[in-house]
Amino acid sequence: MGNFPLEGRCQCGGVTYRLLQEPDFIVACHCRECQKLSTSAFSITAMVPAGAVEFSGELAHWERSSDSGNINAAKFCPTCGNRIYHYNPADPGRIKLKPSTLDDTSIIQPTTHIWVSEKQDWFEIPEGVTVHEKQM
């Protein structure tokens, strides 16, 4: 994939980070909440160990319950509102990095698509990826 570490930042540059290693995997989520988040057909998440990312700058917090009953918490820039990562407080060792905030986005190659039961009709899932109707 890329040459690590990779640098990332929010839109205004108030939050920066370094991704120290390759993500465990990258997923595209087509649920309605992710469509709202991305203002597009899906959002992209890179699953990484929490220790694989070094953050700088102030991060604001927001959370909601998911369909499974887990908490889906989000960290974002309080100035520009750009989401940086999500996480489940019950599993603080793993974060769901929003990799479109990386300076080099060439690592964004989702191998799994989830919540395709809520996918936009106009979007076609690429061949050769794993597909889940709901959560994996």
PDB file of N, CA, C and O in Angstrom, residues 1-58:
ATOM      1  N   MET A   1       0.849  -1.191   0.000  1.00  0.00           N
ATOM      2  CA  MET A   1       0.000   0.000   0.000  1.00  0.00           C
ATOM      3  C   MET A   1       0.886   1.244   0.000  1.00  0.00           C
ATOM      4  O   MET A   1       1.769   1.362  -0.815  1.00  0.00           O
ATOM      5  N   GLY A   2       0.646   2.175   0.925  1.00  0.00           N
ATOM      6  CA  GLY A   2       1.394   3.425   0.948  1.00  0.00           C
ATOM      7  C   GLY A   2       2.696   3.309   1.718  1.00  0.00           C
ATOM      8  O   GLY A   2       3.035   2.278   2.274  1.00  0.00           O
ATOM      9  N   ASN A   3       3.443   4.409   1.726  1.00  0.00           N
ATOM     10  CA  ASN A   3       4.664   4.500   2.508  1.00  0.00           C
ATOM     11  C   ASN A   3       4.313   5.116   3.850  1.00  0.00           C
ATOM     12  O   ASN A   3       3.905   6.274   3.917  1.00  0.00           O
ATOM     13  N   PHE A   4       4.479   4.362   4.920  1.00  0.00           N
ATOM     14  CA  PHE A   4       4.063   4.820   6.240  1.00  0.00           C
ATOM     15  C   PHE A   4       5.248   5.409   6.978  1.00  0.00           C
ATOM     16  O   PHE A   4       6.372   4.964   6.778  1.00  0.00           O
ATOM     17  N   PRO A   5       5.027   6.416   7.829  1.00  0.00           N
ATOM     18  CA  PRO A   5       3.715   6.942   8.202  1.00  0.00           C
ATOM     19  C   PRO A   5       3.118   7.837   7.124  1.00  0.00           C
ATOM     20  O   PRO A   5       3.838   8.425   6.317  1.00  0.00           O
ATOM     21  N   LEU A   6       1.781   7.914   7.140  1.00  0.00           N
ATOM     22  CA  LEU A   6       1.046   8.818   6.266  1.00  0.00           C
ATOM     23  C   LEU A   6       0.491   9.961   7.118  1.00  0.00           C
ATOM     24  O   LEU A   6       0.101   9.749   8.258  1.00  0.00           O
ATOM     25  N   GLU A   7       0.456  11.148   6.544  1.00  0.00           N
ATOM     26  CA  GLU A   7      -0.054  12.322   7.244  1.00  0.00           C
ATOM     27  C   GLU A   7      -1.512  12.558   6.856  1.00  0.00           C
ATOM     28  O   GLU A   7      -1.909  12.275   5.722  1.00  0.00           O
ATOM     29  N   GLY A   8      -2.284  13.092   7.796  1.00  0.00           N
ATOM     30  CA  GLY A   8      -3.666  13.438   7.526  1.00  0.00           C
ATOM     31  C   GLY A   8      -4.049  14.694   8.275  1.00  0.00           C
ATOM     32  O   GLY A   8      -3.345  15.123   9.196  1.00  0.00           O
ATOM     33  N   ARG A   9      -5.180  15.284   7.882  1.00  0.00           N
ATOM     34  CA  ARG A   9      -5.636  16.514   8.530  1.00  0.00           C
ATOM     35  C   ARG A   9      -7.084  16.777   8.182  1.00  0.00           C
ATOM     36  O   ARG A   9      -7.585  16.286   7.169  1.00  0.00           O
ATOM     37  N   CYS A  10      -7.708  17.600   9.025  1.00  0.00           N
ATOM     38  CA  CYS A  10      -9.073  18.042   8.748  1.00  0.00           C
ATOM     39  C   CYS A  10      -9.019  19.125   7.667  1.00  0.00           C
ATOM     40  O   CYS A  10      -7.939  19.525   7.219  1.00  0.00           O
ATOM     41  N   GLN A  11     -10.165  19.630   7.265  1.00  0.00           N
ATOM     42  CA  GLN A  11     -10.216  20.632   6.195  1.00  0.00           C
ATOM     43  C   GLN A  11      -9.522  21.935   6.552  1.00  0.00           C
ATOM     44  O   GLN A  11      -8.917  22.560   5.700  1.00  0.00           O
ATOM     45  N   CYS A  12      -9.611  22.361   7.834  1.00  0.00           N
ATOM     46  CA  CYS A  12      -9.000  23.642   8.215  1.00  0.00           C
ATOM     47  C   CYS A  12      -7.567  23.477   8.704  1.00  0.00           C
ATOM     48  O   CYS A  12      -6.854  24.471   8.864  1.00  0.00           O
ATOM     49  N   GLY A  13      -7.127  22.234   8.950  1.00  0.00           N
ATOM     50  CA  GLY A  13      -5.769  21.985   9.418  1.00  0.00           C
ATOM     51  C   GLY A  13      -5.599  22.067  10.924  1.00  0.00           C
ATOM     52  O   GLY A  13      -4.485  21.912  11.430  1.00  0.00           O
ATOM     53  N   GLY A  14      -6.678  22.292  11.667  1.00  0.00           N
ATOM     54  CA  GLY A  14      -6.598  22.371  13.124  1.00  0.00           C
ATOM     55  C   GLY A  14      -6.321  21.039  13.786  1.00  0.00           C
ATOM     56  O   GLY A  14      -5.794  20.990  14.893  1.00  0.00           O
ATOM     57  N   VAL A  15      -6.688  19.954  13.128  1.00  0.00           N
ATOM     58  CA  VAL A  15      -6.408  18.597  13.611  1.00  0.00           C
ATOM     59  C   VAL A  15      -5.517  17.928  12.573  1.00  0.00           C
ATOM     60  O   VAL A  15      -5.836  17.937  11.377  1.00  0.00           O
ATOM     61  N   THR A  16      -4.404  17.403  13.035  1.00  0.00           N
ATOM     62  CA  THR A  16      -3.497  16.657  12.154  1.00  0.00           C
ATOM     63  C   THR A  16      -3.232  15.303  12.794  1.00  0.00           C
ATOM     64  O   THR A  16      -3.447  15.106  13.994  1.00  0.00           O
ATOM     65  N   TYR A  17      -2.759  14.369  11.986  1.00  0.00           N
ATOM     66  CA  TYR A  17      -2.416  13.056  12.532  1.00  0.00           C
ATOM     67  C   TYR A  17      -1.428  12.350  11.632  1.00  0.00           C
ATOM     68  O   TYR A  17      -1.201  12.752  10.479  1.00  0.00           O
ATOM     69  N   ARG A  18      -0.832  11.300  12.191  1.00  0.00           N
ATOM     70  CA  ARG A  18       0.077  10.411  11.456  1.00  0.00           C
ATOM     71  C   ARG A  18      -0.435   8.992  11.610  1.00  0.00           C
ATOM     72  O   ARG A  18      -0.606   8.515  12.727  1.00  0.00           O
ATOM     73  N   LEU A  19      -0.690   8.336  10.491  1.00  0.00           N
ATOM     74  CA  LEU A  19      -1.050   6.919  10.474  1.00  0.00           C
ATOM     75  C   LEU A  19       0.248   6.143  10.330  1.00  0.00           C
ATOM     76  O   LEU A  19       0.949   6.281   9.326  1.00  0.00           O
ATOM     77  N   LEU A  20       0.574   5.336  11.335  1.00  0.00           N
ATOM     78  CA  LEU A  20       1.886   4.701  11.411  1.00  0.00           C
ATOM     79  C   LEU A  20       1.990   3.368  10.676  1.00  0.00           C
ATOM     80  O   LEU A  20       3.100   2.904  10.411  1.00  0.00           O
ATOM     81  N   GLN A  21       0.846   2.753  10.366  1.00  0.00           N
ATOM     82  CA  GLN A  21       0.886   1.444   9.708  1.00  0.00           C
ATOM     83  C   GLN A  21      -0.323   1.264   8.804  1.00  0.00           C
ATOM     84  O   GLN A  21      -1.285   2.012   8.879  1.00  0.00           O
ATOM     85  N   GLU A  22      -0.226   0.250   7.971  1.00  0.00           N
ATOM     86  CA  GLU A  22      -1.317  -0.095   7.060  1.00  0.00           C
ATOM     87  C   GLU A  22      -2.567  -0.471   7.862  1.00  0.00           C
ATOM     88  O   GLU A  22      -2.479  -1.151   8.879  1.00  0.00           O
ATOM     89  N   PRO A  23      -3.752  -0.023   7.424  1.00  0.00           N
ATOM     90  CA  PRO A  23      -4.998  -0.422   8.108  1.00  0.00           C
ATOM     91  C   PRO A  23      -5.198  -1.932   8.046  1.00  0.00           C
ATOM     92  O   PRO A  23      -4.720  -2.605   7.130  1.00  0.00           O
ATOM     93  N   ASP A  24      -5.932  -2.452   9.044  1.00  0.00           N
ATOM     94  CA  ASP A  24      -6.273  -3.875   9.038  1.00  0.00           C
ATOM     95  C   ASP A  24      -7.147  -4.196   7.826  1.00  0.00           C
ATOM     96  O   ASP A  24      -6.976  -5.214   7.180  1.00  0.00           O
ATOM     97  N   PHE A  25      -8.112  -3.327   7.536  1.00  0.00           N
ATOM     98  CA  PHE A  25      -8.935  -3.429   6.332  1.00  0.00           C
ATOM     99  C   PHE A  25      -9.687  -2.118   6.155  1.00  0.00           C
ATOM    100  O   PHE A  25      -9.758  -1.299   7.073  1.00  0.00           O
ATOM    101  N   ILE A  26     -10.228  -1.933   4.967  1.00  0.00           N
ATOM    102  CA  ILE A  26     -10.980  -0.717   4.640  1.00  0.00           C
ATOM    103  C   ILE A  26     -12.362  -1.128   4.162  1.00  0.00           C
ATOM    104  O   ILE A  26     -12.506  -2.010   3.313  1.00  0.00           O
ATOM    105  N   VAL A  27     -13.384  -0.496   4.736  1.00  0.00           N
ATOM    106  CA  VAL A  27     -14.766  -0.863   4.460  1.00  0.00           C
ATOM    107  C   VAL A  27     -15.544   0.353   3.957  1.00  0.00           C
ATOM    108  O   VAL A  27     -15.274   1.485   4.374  1.00  0.00           O
ATOM    109  N   ALA A  28     -16.484   0.121   3.047  1.00  0.00           N
ATOM    110  CA  ALA A  28     -17.437   1.147   2.601  1.00  0.00           C
ATOM    111  C   ALA A  28     -18.780   0.808   3.223  1.00  0.00           C
ATOM    112  O   ALA A  28     -19.278  -0.308   3.056  1.00  0.00           O
ATOM    113  N   CYS A  29     -19.355   1.759   3.960  1.00  0.00           N
ATOM    114  CA  CYS A  29     -20.646   1.528   4.608  1.00  0.00           C
ATOM    115  C   CYS A  29     -21.728   2.320   3.883  1.00  0.00           C
ATOM    116  O   CYS A  29     -21.608   3.534   3.703  1.00  0.00           O
ATOM    117  N   HIS A  30     -22.792   1.625   3.503  1.00  0.00           N
ATOM    118  CA  HIS A  30     -23.884   2.223   2.727  1.00  0.00           C
ATOM    119  C   HIS A  30     -25.112   2.533   3.573  1.00  0.00           C
ATOM    120  O   HIS A  30     -26.174   2.836   3.016  1.00  0.00           O
ATOM    121  N   CYS A  31     -25.003   2.465   4.921  1.00  0.00           N
ATOM    122  CA  CYS A  31     -26.177   2.738   5.759  1.00  0.00           C
ATOM    123  C   CYS A  31     -26.606   4.198   5.615  1.00  0.00           C
ATOM    124  O   CYS A  31     -25.832   5.057   5.203  1.00  0.00           O
ATOM    125  N   ARG A  32     -27.843   4.477   5.956  1.00  0.00           N
ATOM    126  CA  ARG A  32     -28.386   5.838   5.826  1.00  0.00           C
ATOM    127  C   ARG A  32     -27.611   6.834   6.690  1.00  0.00           C
ATOM    128  O   ARG A  32     -27.410   7.979   6.285  1.00  0.00           O
ATOM    129  N   GLU A  33     -27.157   6.413   7.881  1.00  0.00           N
ATOM    130  CA  GLU A  33     -26.381   7.323   8.736  1.00  0.00           C
ATOM    131  C   GLU A  33     -25.071   7.713   8.061  1.00  0.00           C
ATOM    132  O   GLU A  33     -24.659   8.868   8.116  1.00  0.00           O
ATOM    133  N   CYS A  34     -24.408   6.768   7.409  1.00  0.00           N
ATOM    134  CA  CYS A  34     -23.158   7.080   6.706  1.00  0.00           C
ATOM    135  C   CYS A  34     -23.415   7.916   5.456  1.00  0.00           C
ATOM    136  O   CYS A  34     -22.581   8.723   5.065  1.00  0.00           O
ATOM    137  N   GLN A  35     -24.574   7.727   4.827  1.00  0.00           N
ATOM    138  CA  GLN A  35     -24.923   8.590   3.696  1.00  0.00           C
ATOM    139  C   GLN A  35     -25.085  10.033   4.176  1.00  0.00           C
ATOM    140  O   GLN A  35     -24.627  10.972   3.521  1.00  0.00           O
ATOM    141  N   LYS A  36     -25.698  10.204   5.352  1.00  0.00           N
ATOM    142  CA  LYS A  36     -25.835  11.554   5.918  1.00  0.00           C
ATOM    143  C   LYS A  36     -24.467  12.132   6.257  1.00  0.00           C
ATOM    144  O   LYS A  36     -24.194  13.305   5.982  1.00  0.00           O
ATOM    145  N   LEU A  37     -23.617  11.313   6.876  1.00  0.00           N
ATOM    146  CA  LEU A  37     -22.280  11.752   7.262  1.00  0.00           C
ATOM    147  C   LEU A  37     -21.473  12.213   6.052  1.00  0.00           C
ATOM    148  O   LEU A  37     -20.877  13.285   6.059  1.00  0.00           O
ATOM    149  N   SER A  38     -21.467  11.415   5.009  1.00  0.00           N
ATOM    150  CA  SER A  38     -20.617  11.684   3.845  1.00  0.00           C
ATOM    151  C   SER A  38     -21.255  12.618   2.832  1.00  0.00           C
ATOM    152  O   SER A  38     -20.565  13.108   1.956  1.00  0.00           O
ATOM    153  N   THR A  39     -22.555  12.834   2.956  1.00  0.00           N
ATOM    154  CA  THR A  39     -23.363  13.534   1.951  1.00  0.00           C
ATOM    155  C   THR A  39     -23.150  12.902   0.574  1.00  0.00           C
ATOM    156  O   THR A  39     -23.145  13.580  -0.447  1.00  0.00           O
ATOM    157  N   SER A  40     -23.004  11.586   0.585  1.00  0.00           N
ATOM    158  CA  SER A  40     -22.794  10.830  -0.637  1.00  0.00           C
ATOM    159  C   SER A  40     -23.437   9.451  -0.477  1.00  0.00           C
ATOM    160  O   SER A  40     -24.247   9.249   0.409  1.00  0.00           O
ATOM    161  N   ALA A  41     -23.045   8.509  -1.312  1.00  0.00           N
ATOM    162  CA  ALA A  41     -23.663   7.189  -1.318  1.00  0.00           C
ATOM    163  C   ALA A  41     -23.186   6.286  -0.186  1.00  0.00           C
ATOM    164  O   ALA A  41     -23.874   5.341   0.179  1.00  0.00           O
ATOM    165  N   PHE A  42     -22.018   6.545   0.374  1.00  0.00           N
ATOM    166  CA  PHE A  42     -21.454   5.712   1.435  1.00  0.00           C
ATOM    167  C   PHE A  42     -20.323   6.472   2.106  1.00  0.00           C
ATOM    168  O   PHE A  42     -19.868   7.495   1.610  1.00  0.00           O
ATOM    169  N   SER A  43     -19.871   5.960   3.251  1.00  0.00           N
ATOM    170  CA  SER A  43     -18.667   6.500   3.879  1.00  0.00           C
ATOM    171  C   SER A  43     -17.611   5.406   3.895  1.00  0.00           C
ATOM    172  O   SER A  43     -17.927   4.221   3.792  1.00  0.00           O
ATOM    173  N   ILE A  44     -16.376   5.824   4.017  1.00  0.00           N
ATOM    174  CA  ILE A  44     -15.253   4.894   3.989  1.00  0.00           C
ATOM    175  C   ILE A  44     -14.564   4.924   5.345  1.00  0.00           C
ATOM    176  O   ILE A  44     -14.347   5.994   5.913  1.00  0.00           O
ATOM    177  N   THR A  45     -14.225   3.741   5.841  1.00  0.00           N
ATOM    178  CA  THR A  45     -13.586   3.610   7.135  1.00  0.00           C
ATOM    179  C   THR A  45     -12.382   2.689   7.022  1.00  0.00           C
ATOM    180  O   THR A  45     -12.478   1.622   6.422  1.00  0.00           O
ATOM    181  N   ALA A  46     -11.280   3.119   7.616  1.00  0.00           N
ATOM    182  CA  ALA A  46     -10.084   2.284   7.718  1.00  0.00           C
ATOM    183  C   ALA A  46      -9.977   1.811   9.158  1.00  0.00           C
ATOM    184  O   ALA A  46      -9.864   2.620  10.079  1.00  0.00           O
ATOM    185  N   MET A  47     -10.065   0.516   9.368  1.00  0.00           N
ATOM    186  CA  MET A  47      -9.966  -0.061  10.711  1.00  0.00           C
ATOM    187  C   MET A  47      -8.491  -0.167  11.093  1.00  0.00           C
ATOM    188  O   MET A  47      -7.711  -0.793  10.371  1.00  0.00           O
ATOM    189  N   VAL A  48      -8.135   0.473  12.218  1.00  0.00           N
ATOM    190  CA  VAL A  48      -6.747   0.482  12.663  1.00  0.00           C
ATOM    191  C   VAL A  48      -6.680   0.340  14.185  1.00  0.00           C
ATOM    192  O   VAL A  48      -7.600   0.765  14.889  1.00  0.00           O
ATOM    193  N   PRO A  49      -5.584  -0.226  14.705  1.00  0.00           N
ATOM    194  CA  PRO A  49      -5.392  -0.216  16.157  1.00  0.00           C
ATOM    195  C   PRO A  49      -5.237   1.236  16.621  1.00  0.00           C
ATOM    196  O   PRO A  49      -4.626   2.059  15.924  1.00  0.00           O
ATOM    197  N   ALA A  50      -5.772   1.555  17.792  1.00  0.00           N
ATOM    198  CA  ALA A  50      -5.708   2.929  18.297  1.00  0.00           C
ATOM    199  C   ALA A  50      -4.264   3.420  18.401  1.00  0.00           C
ATOM    200  O   ALA A  50      -3.989   4.597  18.141  1.00  0.00           O
ATOM    201  N   GLY A  51      -3.341   2.544  18.738  1.00  0.00           N
ATOM    202  CA  GLY A  51      -1.941   2.930  18.857  1.00  0.00           C
ATOM    203  C   GLY A  51      -1.244   3.190  17.536  1.00  0.00           C
ATOM    204  O   GLY A  51      -0.089   3.621  17.516  1.00  0.00           O
ATOM    205  N   ALA A  52      -1.926   2.948  16.419  1.00  0.00           N
ATOM    206  CA  ALA A  52      -1.317   3.136  15.101  1.00  0.00           C
ATOM    207  C   ALA A  52      -1.514   4.548  14.561  1.00  0.00           C
ATOM    208  O   ALA A  52      -1.113   4.838  13.437  1.00  0.00           O
ATOM    209  N   VAL A  53      -2.132   5.434  15.364  1.00  0.00           N
ATOM    210  CA  VAL A  53      -2.378   6.800  14.915  1.00  0.00           C
ATOM    211  C   VAL A  53      -1.978   7.771  16.022  1.00  0.00           C
ATOM    212  O   VAL A  53      -2.306   7.561  17.189  1.00  0.00           O
ATOM    213  N   GLU A  54      -1.256   8.822  15.632  1.00  0.00           N
ATOM    214  CA  GLU A  54      -0.877   9.887  16.564  1.00  0.00           C
ATOM    215  C   GLU A  54      -1.615  11.150  16.144  1.00  0.00           C
ATOM    216  O   GLU A  54      -1.443  11.629  15.018  1.00  0.00           O
ATOM    217  N   PHE A  55      -2.432  11.705  17.049  1.00  0.00           N
ATOM    218  CA  PHE A  55      -3.251  12.881  16.755  1.00  0.00           C
ATOM    219  C   PHE A  55      -2.673  14.130  17.401  1.00  0.00           C
ATOM    220  O   PHE A  55      -2.108  14.054  18.496  1.00  0.00           O
ATOM    221  N   SER A  56      -2.859  15.272  16.739  1.00  0.00           N
ATOM    222  CA  SER A  56      -2.506  16.579  17.292  1.00  0.00           C
ATOM    223  C   SER A  56      -3.677  17.513  17.035  1.00  0.00           C
ATOM    224  O   SER A  56      -4.292  17.468  15.964  1.00  0.00           O
ATOM    225  N   GLY A  57      -3.960  18.368  18.021  1.00  0.00           N
ATOM    226  CA  GLY A  57      -5.055  19.324  17.875  1.00  0.00           C
ATOM    227  C   GLY A  57      -6.262  18.893  18.677  1.00  0.00           C
ATOM    228  O   GLY A  57      -6.383  17.738  19.101  1.00  0.00           O
ATOM    229  N   GLU A  58      -7.162  19.827  18.884  1.00  0.00           N
ATOM    230  CA  GLU A  58      -8.362  19.580  19.674  1.00  0.00           C
ATOM    231  C   GLU A  58      -9.388  18.788  18.868  1.00  0.00           C
ATOM    232  O   GLU A  58      -9.652  19.103  17.707  1.00  0.00           O
TER     233      GLU A  58
END
